[in-house]
GROMACS .gro file of C-alpha atoms in nm:
model
  145
    1SER     CA    1   0.000   0.000   0.000
    2ALA     CA    2   0.281   0.242   0.087
    3TRP     CA    3   0.462   0.160  -0.238
    4VAL     CA    4   0.151   0.232  -0.441
    5CYS     CA    5   0.099   0.565  -0.264
    6GLN     CA    6   0.464   0.657  -0.315
    7PHE     CA    7   0.447   0.568  -0.685
    8LEU     CA    8   0.129   0.771  -0.737
    9GLN     CA    9   0.272   1.065  -0.541
   10GLN     CA   10   0.597   1.068  -0.740
   11THR     CA   11   0.409   1.030  -1.070
   12ALA     CA   12   0.184   1.324  -0.981
   13LEU     CA   13   0.484   1.540  -0.882
   14PHE     CA   14   0.658   1.452  -1.209
   15GLY     CA   15   0.344   1.544  -1.403
   16TYR     CA   16   0.307   1.874  -1.218
   17GLY     CA   17   0.669   1.958  -1.293
   18ILE     CA   18   0.614   1.901  -1.664
   19ALA     CA   19   0.285   2.094  -1.659
   20TYR     CA   20   0.440   2.393  -1.481
   21THR     CA   21   0.733   2.399  -1.723
   22ILE     CA   22   0.503   2.395  -2.027
   23THR     CA   23   0.272   2.654  -1.870
   24ALA     CA   24   0.566   2.886  -1.795
   25SER     CA   25   0.689   2.853  -2.154
   26ILE     CA   26   0.342   2.929  -2.293
   27SER     CA   27   0.316   3.232  -2.064
   28PHE     CA   28   0.656   3.366  -2.174
   29ARG     CA   29   0.558   3.323  -2.539
   30ALA     CA   30   0.222   3.495  -2.481
   31ILE     CA   31   0.396   3.798  -2.331
   32LEU     CA   32   0.640   3.818  -2.622
   33LYS     CA   33   0.357   3.774  -2.874
   34ALA     CA   34   0.151   4.051  -2.711
   35ASN     CA   35   0.453   4.284  -2.712
   36CYS     CA   36   0.518   4.201  -3.079
   37TYR     CA   37   0.156   4.272  -3.173
   38HIS     CA   38   0.166   4.604  -2.988
   39ALA     CA   39   0.491   4.703  -3.160
   40HIS     CA   40   0.425   4.574  -3.514
   41GLY     CA   41   0.047   4.535  -3.541
   42HIS     CA   42  -0.175   4.228  -3.544
   43ASP     CA   43  -0.080   4.135  -3.902
   44ALA     CA   44   0.286   4.083  -3.809
   45PRO     CA   45   0.417   3.725  -3.807
   46CYS     CA   46   0.484   3.698  -3.434
   47SER     CA   47   0.585   3.344  -3.343
   48PHE     CA   48   0.834   3.229  -3.083
   49ASP     CA   49   0.984   2.891  -3.001
   50GLY     CA   50   0.905   2.756  -2.655
   51SER     CA   51   1.214   2.538  -2.606
   52TYR     CA   52   1.435   2.826  -2.497
   53TYR     CA   53   1.185   2.937  -2.234
   54MET     CA   54   1.141   2.584  -2.102
   55LEU     CA   55   1.517   2.561  -2.055
   56MET     CA   56   1.525   2.906  -1.895
   57PHE     CA   57   1.248   2.808  -1.652
   58GLY     CA   58   1.434   2.486  -1.567
   59GLY     CA   59   1.754   2.681  -1.505
   60VAL     CA   60   1.577   2.917  -1.268
   61GLN     CA   61   1.427   2.618  -1.088
   62LEU     CA   62   1.771   2.460  -1.048
   63LEU     CA   63   1.911   2.789  -0.919
   64LEU     CA   64   1.629   2.832  -0.666
   65SER     CA   65   1.651   2.470  -0.552
   66SER     CA   66   2.015   2.519  -0.455
   67ILE     CA   67   1.930   2.788  -0.197
   68PRO     CA   68   1.989   2.635   0.149
   69ASP     CA   69   1.687   2.620   0.383
   70PHE     CA   70   1.461   2.769   0.117
   71HIS     CA   71   1.158   2.604   0.276
   72ASP     CA   72   1.227   2.778   0.609
   73MET     CA   73   1.200   3.130   0.474
   74ALA     CA   74   0.897   3.284   0.644
   75TRP     CA   75   0.892   3.585   0.413
   76LEU     CA   76   0.829   3.354   0.119
   77SER     CA   77   0.484   3.265   0.253
   78VAL     CA   78   0.402   3.633   0.300
   79VAL     CA   79   0.510   3.713  -0.058
   80ALA     CA   80   0.304   3.421  -0.191
   81ALA     CA   81  -0.005   3.533   0.001
   82VAL     CA   82   0.032   3.894  -0.114
   83MET     CA   83   0.074   3.781  -0.475
   84SER     CA   84  -0.234   3.559  -0.456
   85PHE     CA   85  -0.448   3.842  -0.324
   86SER     CA   86  -0.298   4.080  -0.581
   87TYR     CA   87  -0.391   3.846  -0.867
   88ALA     CA   88  -0.741   3.808  -0.730
   89PHE     CA   89  -0.793   4.184  -0.698
   90ILE     CA   90  -0.645   4.249  -1.043
   91GLY     CA   91  -0.890   3.998  -1.193
   92LEU     CA   92  -1.178   4.149  -0.997
   93GLY     CA   93  -1.080   4.502  -1.103
   94LEU     CA   94  -1.049   4.407  -1.470
   95GLY     CA   95  -1.383   4.229  -1.461
   96LEU     CA   96  -1.555   4.525  -1.298
   97ALA     CA   97  -1.392   4.770  -1.540
   98ASN     CA   98  -1.509   4.561  -1.835
   99THR     CA   99  -1.863   4.539  -1.698
  100ILE     CA  100  -1.876   4.912  -1.623
  101SER     CA  101  -1.744   5.002  -1.970
  102ASN     CA  102  -2.000   4.775  -2.141
  103GLY     CA  103  -2.286   4.901  -1.927
  104VAL     CA  104  -2.434   4.550  -1.901
  105ILE     CA  105  -2.336   4.214  -1.761
  106LYS     CA  106  -2.278   3.987  -2.058
  107GLY     CA  107  -2.310   3.612  -2.045
  108SER     CA  108  -2.530   3.370  -1.859
  109ILE     CA  109  -2.514   3.098  -1.599
  110THR     CA  110  -2.452   2.840  -1.873
  111GLY     CA  111  -2.143   3.018  -2.001
  112VAL     CA  112  -2.037   3.083  -2.357
  113PRO     CA  113  -2.275   2.936  -2.617
  114MET     CA  114  -2.120   2.667  -2.837
  115LYS     CA  115  -2.223   2.536  -3.179
  116THR     CA  116  -2.233   2.170  -3.075
  117PRO     CA  117  -2.285   1.985  -2.747
  118VAL     CA  118  -1.948   1.814  -2.798
  119ALA     CA  119  -1.775   2.154  -2.803
  120LYS     CA  120  -1.958   2.250  -2.483
  121VAL     CA  121  -1.852   1.927  -2.309
  122TRP     CA  122  -1.494   1.985  -2.423
  123ARG     CA  123  -1.489   2.341  -2.285
  124VAL     CA  124  -1.640   2.228  -1.954
  125SER     CA  125  -1.380   1.950  -1.931
  126GLN     CA  126  -1.103   2.201  -1.997
  127ALA     CA  127  -1.238   2.426  -1.721
  128ILE     CA  128  -1.250   2.136  -1.474
  129GLY     CA  129  -0.892   2.047  -1.574
  130ASP     CA  130  -0.782   2.407  -1.515
  131ILE     CA  131  -0.937   2.402  -1.169
  132ALA     CA  132  -0.773   2.067  -1.090
  133PHE     CA  133  -0.438   2.201  -1.214
  134ALA     CA  134  -0.473   2.508  -0.993
  135TYR     CA  135  -0.497   2.295  -0.678
  136PRO     CA  136  -0.235   2.018  -0.686
  137TYR     CA  137  -0.325   1.816  -0.377
  138SER     CA  138  -0.007   1.608  -0.408
  139LEU     CA  139   0.203   1.913  -0.325
  140ILE     CA  140  -0.011   2.002  -0.023
  141LEU     CA  141  -0.006   1.642   0.100
  142LEU     CA  142   0.371   1.658   0.150
  143GLU     CA  143   0.334   1.966   0.371
  144ILE     CA  144   0.055   1.807   0.576
  145GLN     CA  145   0.259   1.496   0.650
   0.00000   0.00000   0.00000
């Protein structure tokens, strides 16, 4: 039983590491693409390779993992909490600004209308996956134990 739990835990951690690396690379490319569109217009061929940014993210991870007693830094928890609240308030502010500028609340309880039920199921599944990715229980489990 312990071996099965350990295998599943390590597999989940490996998967999260890959997912975070890919997500970081996609985020870097999105920032560069947005900057390119702002500088050269939306008709410009703005494409960037993600391999460099995956390697850069991995290098930063290796650098940070070599800091001694990194897990004992109390200020790190404060910074993480402040960043989480900042992201939440930025999202809330942007949503309110968009609603105020439109003058109406757009959308419905069922979300964005899709052409086919299969497309709707796919979008709902993606949303559930995003929520599951946002709360990796395997990482929290290590802290609890």
